[in-house]
Amino acid sequence: MLDINLFREQPDVVREGLRKRGEDPAIVDEIRELDARHRQLLQEVEALRAERNRVSKRIPQIRDPKEREAKIQAMRELKARLDQLEAELRDVEAQLWERLAWVPNLPDPDVPVGKDESENVVVRQIGEIPAFSFRPKPHWDLGPELGLIDFERGVKLSGTRFFVLRGWGARLQRALIQWMLDLHVQKHGYTELYPPFMVREKIIFASGQLPKFRDNLYHDAEEDFWWVPTAEVPLTGYHMDEILREEDLPLRYTAYTPCFRREKAAAGRDVRGLKRLHQFDKVEMYAYTTPEQSEAELQKMVQDAVETCTLLGLTCRVVQLCTGDLGFAARKTYDIEVWAPGLQEWLEVSSVSNVGDFQARRARIRYRPKEGGRTRFVHTLNGSGLGVPRTYIAILENYQQSDGSIVVPEVLRPYMGVEVIPPK
RNA sequence: GGAGGGAUGGCCGAGUGGACGAAGGCGGGGGACUUGAAAUCCCCUGUGGGCCUCGGGCCCACCGCGGGUUCGAAUCCCGCUCCCUCCGCCA
């Protein structure tokens, strides 16, 4: 949610931000009109309420029953007018809120301007694209051949975009999750949380997945439960409606959750393999900071994600998203991509975003400055640390050997108990 | 699922129709006393919003949430949510 004052005081800044994203700035005028009507009505309503309060306080002191009855009668009439105006006010307020909820965050000024993915900027690459003495296989061949991934039975159970991991294959995923959590907790300074995987609608709204991405979410037909599309959702909701203390910031959390997505918008794309699934696992990093801290925290979080890749021995690169490719809530985002030699492509395993106060406004998460004074909205940041299936792809494809075995990355060996996953 | 009890400020807790934005306490801030600290005493201390002749003033809303009754609601009525206790069921 953007600050309504931005629309009042700097509408051109909002229009410019929307244009850079490739969005229609017409909504700015729509919101300005609603806001003007809202304030007009609010003033009228408040004037009437002030009048009512003033007179009502005096009524018990009036001795003369006639005068008293006259006042009460006058207030009855005022009440009727007030009821009508209040109904109107509620209506306009709801409209204003509804429109505002659809406006995405504004890009940070130093985000490169571009229309889509093709204009993202590769910031740096860590490691070289590895050379193989044989033709590396894609994971959708390796997985079934080694008995690690059972795509067919996944489909039997739940349909397309589902899979089953088996034996060492299941163990490898569990090892990855465990290791990532340990890394973020022990080395990167995050506190581990285990949140619910289903949350209320208002929590989904607070993180910005609603109303815009309703189509991509699963929810219970009977009760107010929404399956989380990312741990970012419960991690944003965690401090909803709270006033934090500046001394406690930054607050850093990490959490493992499965993520559930309909992927309707991507129908037919990436249907093969583990690249895009209805249910996938992810370890998330999350931070609440002051506005002054958030840029540095963004860089730290990118570094934490990069380190997760490099410790696994994967070649990766950091890509800064251009304005046209930014997510709804983000004002600045870096993707981390790892090289998958079987697929011969870079895979996005992490997306790290500074959301500014966009989610904090929706979730009403504030902090009290050390020196006192008015509360301020926190900044929130989220980043994958990492998405599990794509990391899994990269491990299988990068660590495959000519004899068909998979060498286990060194950091995972204590969690796997073996150095090599043998060929079948 | 059934029965009962509850939800008040950062925390605890009073308040059952009229000066209650809310007693009292705790916590926090400032001051007096003190060489310093403690103790004691005094003062201040919720959130959001609107307006103006705007570094000051006026007003509105908020006592779990949403409606309603009333001239007037923390207080009465209806619905909902959440928490607690007991019973049932259950991994």
XYZ file of C-alpha atoms (C1' of nucleotides) in Angstrom:
515
model
C 0.000 0.000 0.000
C 1.326 3.424 -0.908
C 1.001 6.445 1.362
C -2.130 8.379 0.380
C -0.152 11.576 0.958
C 2.002 10.699 -2.048
C -1.079 10.883 -4.243
C -2.020 14.236 -2.747
C 1.340 15.901 -2.691
C 3.402 14.256 -5.417
C 1.034 12.660 -7.924
C 3.656 12.977 -10.659
C 6.068 10.835 -8.675
C 3.423 8.111 -8.461
C 2.539 8.401 -12.158
C 6.203 8.219 -13.124
C 6.745 5.141 -10.946
C 3.761 3.380 -12.488
C 4.878 4.268 -16.010
C 8.320 2.825 -15.357
C 6.646 -0.424 -14.376
C 4.568 -0.366 -17.506
C 1.371 0.288 -15.576
C -1.377 2.716 -16.505
C -1.055 5.870 -14.356
C -4.745 6.733 -14.829
C -5.511 5.192 -11.451
C -3.711 8.116 -9.806
C -6.436 10.569 -10.792
C -9.118 8.103 -9.858
C -7.631 7.830 -6.376
C -7.146 11.573 -6.051
C -10.808 12.160 -6.798
C -11.951 9.550 -4.327
C -9.630 10.992 -1.715
C -10.972 14.508 -2.236
C -14.553 13.275 -1.889
C -13.581 11.257 1.129
C -12.087 14.219 2.919
C -14.998 16.440 2.017
C -17.438 13.940 3.509
C -15.225 13.325 6.507
C -15.257 16.995 7.386
C -19.027 17.199 7.124
C -19.476 14.066 9.210
C -17.053 15.225 11.864
C -18.710 18.626 12.128
C -22.057 16.940 12.748
C -20.571 14.560 15.277
C -18.946 17.452 17.107
C -22.318 19.199 17.252
C -24.021 16.056 18.523
C -21.385 15.512 21.212
C -21.574 19.106 22.348
C -25.363 19.189 22.687
C -25.680 15.722 24.166
C -23.337 16.637 26.951
C -25.528 19.587 27.880
C -28.870 17.768 27.777
C -28.741 16.255 31.284
C -28.283 19.747 32.750
C -31.367 21.201 31.126
C -34.092 21.554 33.770
C -36.958 22.856 31.670
C -38.649 19.747 30.226
C -39.893 21.638 27.208
C -36.501 22.933 26.263
C -35.061 19.552 26.913
C -37.539 17.845 24.633
C -36.842 20.418 21.932
C -33.115 19.701 22.077
C -33.667 15.979 21.927
C -35.903 16.429 18.943
C -33.296 18.571 17.215
C -30.702 15.902 17.830
C -32.991 13.266 16.343
C -33.065 15.257 13.152
C -29.320 15.726 13.191
C -28.903 12.005 13.688
C -30.902 11.264 10.557
C -28.666 13.511 8.463
C -25.572 12.086 10.086
C -26.628 8.493 9.380
C -27.003 9.289 5.726
C -23.633 11.019 5.450
C -21.890 8.282 7.387
C -23.224 5.649 5.000
C -21.904 7.696 2.108
C -18.559 8.119 3.826
C -18.219 4.380 4.406
C -18.976 3.752 0.769
C -16.359 6.196 -0.523
C -13.825 4.932 1.979
C -14.318 1.364 0.803
C -13.880 2.405 -2.802
C -10.741 4.358 -1.997
C -9.262 1.450 -0.101
C -10.145 -0.968 -2.874
C -8.440 1.144 -5.536
C -5.388 1.752 -3.390
C -4.986 -1.977 -2.783
C -4.380 -2.527 -6.492
C -1.528 -0.051 -6.836
C 1.912 -1.689 -6.854
C 4.936 -0.355 -5.016
C 7.012 2.342 -6.736
C 10.458 1.336 -8.000
C 13.475 2.614 -6.128
C 15.069 5.462 -8.137
C 18.209 3.454 -8.828
C 16.400 0.499 -10.389
C 17.259 0.291 -14.113
C 14.306 1.202 -16.294
C 13.170 -1.526 -18.635
C 10.048 -3.100 -20.051
C 10.496 -6.735 -19.070
C 12.816 -9.562 -18.106
C 14.945 -9.045 -21.195
C 16.210 -5.740 -19.785
C 17.336 -7.069 -16.424
C 20.979 -6.403 -15.621
C 23.542 -9.044 -14.699
C 25.429 -7.481 -11.809
C 28.053 -10.118 -11.216
C 28.835 -13.774 -11.723
C 30.483 -15.965 -9.126
C 32.362 -18.951 -10.563
C 32.726 -20.225 -14.091
C 30.359 -22.280 -16.190
C 31.771 -25.750 -15.606
C 33.135 -27.878 -18.418
C 32.132 -31.553 -18.681
C 34.007 -34.364 -20.402
C 30.635 -35.841 -21.333
C 27.271 -34.433 -22.222
C 25.562 -33.575 -18.900
C 22.022 -34.919 -18.584
C 19.018 -32.916 -17.489
C 17.617 -33.740 -14.063
C 14.441 -35.214 -15.524
C 16.598 -37.993 -16.908
C 18.995 -38.260 -13.955
C 16.303 -38.318 -11.276
C 14.290 -41.268 -12.598
C 17.415 -43.153 -13.719
C 18.852 -43.064 -10.214
C 15.511 -43.710 -8.561
C 15.558 -40.315 -6.847
C 12.530 -38.683 -8.483
C 9.303 -40.429 -9.486
C 7.442 -38.090 -11.780
C 4.871 -40.631 -12.941
C 3.603 -41.515 -9.519
C 3.547 -37.834 -8.564
C 1.155 -37.306 -11.444
C -0.855 -40.371 -10.441
C -1.302 -38.930 -6.955
C -2.011 -35.307 -7.769
C -1.680 -34.549 -11.472
C 0.730 -32.433 -13.462
C 3.343 -30.341 -11.595
C 3.550 -32.840 -8.738
C 6.364 -35.275 -8.019
C 7.577 -37.816 -5.519
C 11.073 -38.002 -4.095
C 12.348 -41.381 -3.060
C 15.233 -42.864 -1.115
C 18.407 -40.798 -1.464
C 16.365 -38.363 -3.490
C 14.100 -37.577 -0.546
C 17.042 -37.538 1.819
C 18.894 -35.059 -0.372
C 16.044 -32.568 -0.219
C 15.743 -32.943 3.543
C 19.495 -32.440 3.882
C 19.328 -29.283 1.795
C 16.563 -27.771 3.884
C 18.266 -28.640 7.144
C 21.614 -27.299 5.997
C 20.161 -24.038 4.692
C 18.318 -23.379 7.948
C 21.444 -24.144 9.967
C 23.508 -21.827 7.773
C 21.118 -18.891 8.171
C 20.711 -19.423 11.886
C 24.339 -20.123 12.780
C 26.182 -17.917 10.341
C 23.830 -15.277 8.968
C 22.074 -14.199 12.152
C 18.466 -15.194 11.472
C 16.040 -16.632 14.006
C 14.280 -19.758 12.831
C 10.483 -19.781 12.801
C 8.083 -22.568 12.038
C 4.880 -20.860 10.882
C 1.481 -22.228 9.869
C 1.216 -23.261 6.233
C -2.358 -21.990 6.077
C -3.221 -18.426 7.051
C -6.217 -16.116 7.138
C -7.143 -13.954 4.208
C -6.141 -10.731 5.940
C -2.619 -12.071 6.385
C -2.398 -12.832 2.666
C -3.665 -9.346 1.958
C -1.067 -7.750 4.204
C 1.840 -9.160 2.249
C 0.342 -7.984 -1.033
C -0.654 -11.336 -2.605
C -4.256 -10.189 -2.514
C -6.238 -8.827 -4.198
C -4.060 -9.024 -7.304
C -2.885 -12.632 -7.232
C -6.048 -14.375 -6.143
C -5.793 -16.650 -9.180
C -2.487 -18.058 -8.043
C -3.572 -19.040 -4.532
C -5.181 -22.128 -3.090
C -7.729 -21.711 -0.352
C -10.129 -23.763 1.656
C -13.693 -23.734 0.398
C -15.300 -23.801 3.823
C -13.089 -21.851 6.125
C -10.878 -18.806 5.984
C -7.652 -20.684 5.291
C -5.243 -19.818 2.493
C -2.274 -22.039 1.648
C 0.890 -19.998 1.747
C 2.478 -19.336 -1.666
C 5.693 -18.417 0.150
C 6.875 -18.120 3.765
C 7.036 -14.385 3.126
C 3.304 -14.353 3.851
C 3.356 -15.670 7.439
C 6.642 -13.867 8.108
C 5.034 -10.550 7.203
C 1.942 -11.377 9.232
C 4.049 -12.410 12.201
C 4.398 -8.837 13.457
C 1.136 -7.505 12.027
C -0.488 -4.767 14.132
C 2.568 -4.438 16.335
C 4.716 -1.531 17.379
C 8.325 -2.708 17.534
C 11.221 -1.056 19.327
C 13.991 0.477 17.256
C 16.528 -1.142 19.570
C 15.306 -4.549 18.403
C 15.800 -3.800 14.689
C 16.788 -5.326 12.417
C 14.763 -8.426 13.205
C 15.840 -11.319 10.998
C 13.856 -14.501 10.510
C 14.292 -17.643 8.496
C 11.648 -20.257 7.925
C 11.149 -23.402 5.948
C 7.732 -23.932 4.392
C 6.249 -25.707 1.456
C 4.787 -23.230 -1.031
C 1.547 -23.752 -2.929
C 0.835 -22.051 -6.241
C -1.742 -22.611 -8.941
C 0.619 -21.365 -11.674
C -2.354 -20.563 -13.864
C -0.526 -17.668 -15.492
C 2.239 -20.062 -16.511
C -0.078 -22.772 -17.849
C 1.813 -25.009 -20.228
C 5.208 -23.489 -19.374
C 7.972 -25.489 -17.678
C 5.740 -28.507 -17.254
C 8.651 -30.914 -17.361
C 10.874 -31.601 -14.398
C 11.125 -29.716 -11.127
C 11.274 -26.183 -12.406
C 7.717 -25.093 -11.756
C 5.471 -27.014 -9.359
C 2.189 -26.628 -7.513
C 3.925 -27.606 -4.274
C 7.569 -26.856 -3.640
C 9.783 -26.277 -0.647
C 11.638 -23.114 0.170
C 13.762 -21.712 2.943
C 13.007 -18.029 3.295
C 14.971 -15.140 4.767
C 13.061 -12.162 6.098
C 13.983 -8.889 7.811
C 12.266 -5.984 9.497
C 14.422 -2.830 9.517
C 14.294 0.923 9.875
C 14.065 2.854 6.580
C 17.704 3.843 7.023
C 18.875 0.229 7.379
C 16.957 -1.391 4.564
C 19.340 -0.849 1.638
C 22.276 -2.308 3.584
C 20.065 -5.193 4.685
C 19.140 -5.853 1.056
C 22.808 -6.158 0.145
C 23.420 -8.440 3.126
C 20.525 -10.667 2.162
C 21.745 -10.934 -1.431
C 25.139 -11.888 -0.079
C 23.554 -14.513 2.197
C 21.775 -16.043 -0.787
C 24.903 -15.949 -2.932
C 26.879 -17.621 -0.184
C 24.267 -20.357 0.043
C 24.907 -21.088 -3.625
C 28.681 -20.876 -3.501
C 28.950 -23.090 -0.417
C 27.046 -25.698 -2.414
C 29.696 -25.307 -5.111
C 27.269 -23.863 -7.622
C 28.115 -21.212 -10.174
C 25.742 -18.318 -9.788
C 25.072 -14.804 -10.925
C 23.262 -11.844 -9.436
C 20.706 -10.167 -11.671
C 19.072 -6.873 -10.891
C 15.476 -6.727 -12.065
C 14.503 -3.774 -14.199
C 11.409 -1.699 -13.384
C 9.193 -3.694 -15.745
C 10.009 -7.025 -14.090
C 9.609 -6.020 -10.424
C 7.054 -7.903 -8.344
C 3.933 -6.128 -7.101
C 5.234 -5.268 -3.626
C 8.919 -4.790 -4.414
C 10.778 -1.538 -4.882
C 14.123 -3.173 -5.664
C 14.912 -6.809 -6.391
C 17.916 -8.981 -7.135
C 17.530 -12.502 -8.445
C 20.193 -15.099 -7.878
C 20.498 -17.649 -10.641
C 22.526 -20.838 -10.698
C 23.859 -22.606 -13.749
C 22.170 -25.885 -14.645
C 24.408 -27.703 -17.137
C 21.831 -30.334 -18.061
C 19.176 -27.782 -18.924
C 21.871 -25.445 -20.245
C 20.256 -22.459 -18.560
C 20.397 -20.179 -15.564
C 17.790 -21.069 -12.931
C 16.332 -18.488 -10.569
C 16.853 -19.983 -7.114
C 16.385 -16.801 -5.128
C 14.675 -13.465 -5.389
C 15.645 -10.885 -2.806
C 13.527 -7.758 -2.457
C 13.394 -4.571 -0.498
C 9.711 -3.866 -0.089
C 10.181 -0.571 1.764
C 7.136 0.270 3.879
C 4.666 -1.188 1.348
C 3.804 -4.302 3.343
C 4.248 -2.536 6.681
C 1.461 -0.119 5.758
C -0.874 -2.933 4.840
C 0.014 -4.890 7.964
C 0.360 -1.836 10.216
C 3.825 -2.766 11.458
C 5.549 0.207 13.029
C 8.413 0.943 15.348
C 9.035 3.521 17.993
C 12.214 5.524 17.382
C 14.868 5.376 20.104
C 14.562 9.077 20.745
C 10.782 8.778 21.075
C 8.259 10.694 19.036
C 5.861 9.419 16.420
C 5.882 5.820 15.363
C 7.204 5.050 11.872
C 6.549 2.201 9.494
C 9.275 -0.436 9.322
C 10.799 -1.586 6.088
C 10.509 -5.264 5.240
C 12.729 -7.427 3.065
C 12.344 -10.946 1.852
C 14.574 -13.334 0.005
C 14.696 -16.989 -0.836
C 17.515 -18.774 0.831
C 16.921 -20.808 -1.401
C 14.102 -22.303 -3.403
C 14.650 -26.003 -2.993
C 13.630 -27.766 -6.249
C 15.709 -25.561 -8.524
C 18.686 -25.841 -6.216
C 18.073 -29.579 -6.301
C 18.114 -29.521 -10.107
C 21.412 -27.661 -10.075
C 22.973 -30.124 -7.648
C 21.975 -33.181 -9.649
C 23.068 -31.668 -12.921
C 26.345 -30.153 -11.694
C 27.481 -33.083 -9.570
C 26.665 -35.877 -12.025
C 29.590 -38.127 -12.922
C 30.341 -40.029 -16.082
C 29.543 -43.313 -14.285
C 26.011 -42.108 -13.536
C 26.577 -41.371 -9.852
C 26.012 -38.037 -8.114
C 28.702 -36.679 -5.813
C 27.172 -35.112 -2.691
C 28.264 -31.478 -2.176
C 30.680 -31.345 0.715
C 28.516 -29.218 3.012
C 25.642 -31.699 2.698
C 27.648 -34.800 3.524
C 27.111 -34.586 7.292
C 23.377 -34.438 6.590
C 23.441 -37.231 4.001
C 25.860 -39.600 5.636
C 27.392 -40.522 2.254
C 29.727 -38.859 -0.221
C 28.188 -40.250 -3.354
C 24.712 -41.233 -4.463
C 25.418 -44.431 -6.366
C 24.119 -45.262 -9.820
C 21.228 -47.692 -9.800
C -19.126 -30.743 18.458
C -21.586 -29.432 23.701
C -21.563 -26.262 28.353
C -19.624 -22.148 30.823
C -16.227 -17.884 31.462
C -13.556 -13.964 29.214
C -11.297 -9.918 25.592
C -10.158 -2.390 28.457
C -3.799 1.657 27.108
C 3.550 -1.077 26.522
C 1.865 -4.659 30.785
C -1.585 -5.710 35.047
C -6.321 -4.124 36.319
C -11.075 -0.927 37.809
C -15.254 0.648 35.406
C -23.218 -1.922 33.919
C -26.280 4.674 30.082
C -24.355 11.326 30.894
C -17.395 15.561 31.840
C -14.614 8.062 30.679
C -9.612 8.385 26.210
C -10.923 5.862 30.546
C -9.315 5.096 38.263
C -5.172 2.611 40.493
C -0.638 -0.011 39.926
C 3.698 -1.612 37.024
C 7.030 -0.241 33.218
C 9.254 4.108 30.568
C 10.864 9.564 30.405
C 11.970 14.193 33.045
C 12.799 16.799 37.704
C 13.761 17.467 43.270
C 16.766 15.337 47.176
C 21.995 12.738 47.108
C 29.340 12.962 46.428
C 26.999 8.859 43.415
C 23.312 5.171 43.612
C 19.074 3.299 46.140
C 14.782 4.853 48.686
C 11.255 8.903 48.716
C 8.500 12.879 46.445
C 6.629 15.826 42.026
C 5.456 16.071 36.776
C 4.880 13.681 32.006
C 3.788 9.138 29.256
C -1.880 5.287 23.929
C -3.002 4.997 18.410
C -4.823 6.841 13.940
C -7.139 10.781 11.207
C -9.175 15.767 9.636
C -9.066 21.180 9.774
C -6.852 25.976 10.675
C -4.762 32.396 11.282
C -0.076 25.729 11.934
C 6.419 24.628 15.407
C 0.458 26.430 18.434
C -4.773 25.420 18.529
C -9.560 23.050 17.428
C -12.148 18.668 16.200
C -13.226 13.297 15.065
C -12.574 8.079 15.773
C -10.741 3.936 18.573
C -12.256 -0.029 25.415
C -11.531 -7.738 20.403
C -14.255 -6.933 15.237
C -18.915 -5.497 12.622
C -23.870 -3.837 13.003
C -28.010 -1.863 16.070
C -30.850 0.804 20.179
C -30.404 5.952 22.298
C -30.288 13.009 22.326
C -25.943 10.357 24.460
C -22.721 3.576 24.644
C -16.457 0.841 27.352
C -21.378 0.127 29.687
C -27.707 -2.206 26.611
C -29.099 -5.602 22.065
C -27.625 -8.761 17.651
C -23.815 -11.219 14.708
C -18.696 -12.641 14.273
C -13.553 -13.649 15.789
C -10.127 -15.082 19.302
C -8.600 -16.908 24.260
C -9.496 -19.926 28.800
C -11.994 -24.128 31.668
C -14.767 -28.692 31.600
C -17.042 -32.679 28.567
C -16.910 -35.368 23.847
C -13.823 -36.800 19.704
C -8.938 -37.482 18.021
C -2.876 -37.995 15.702
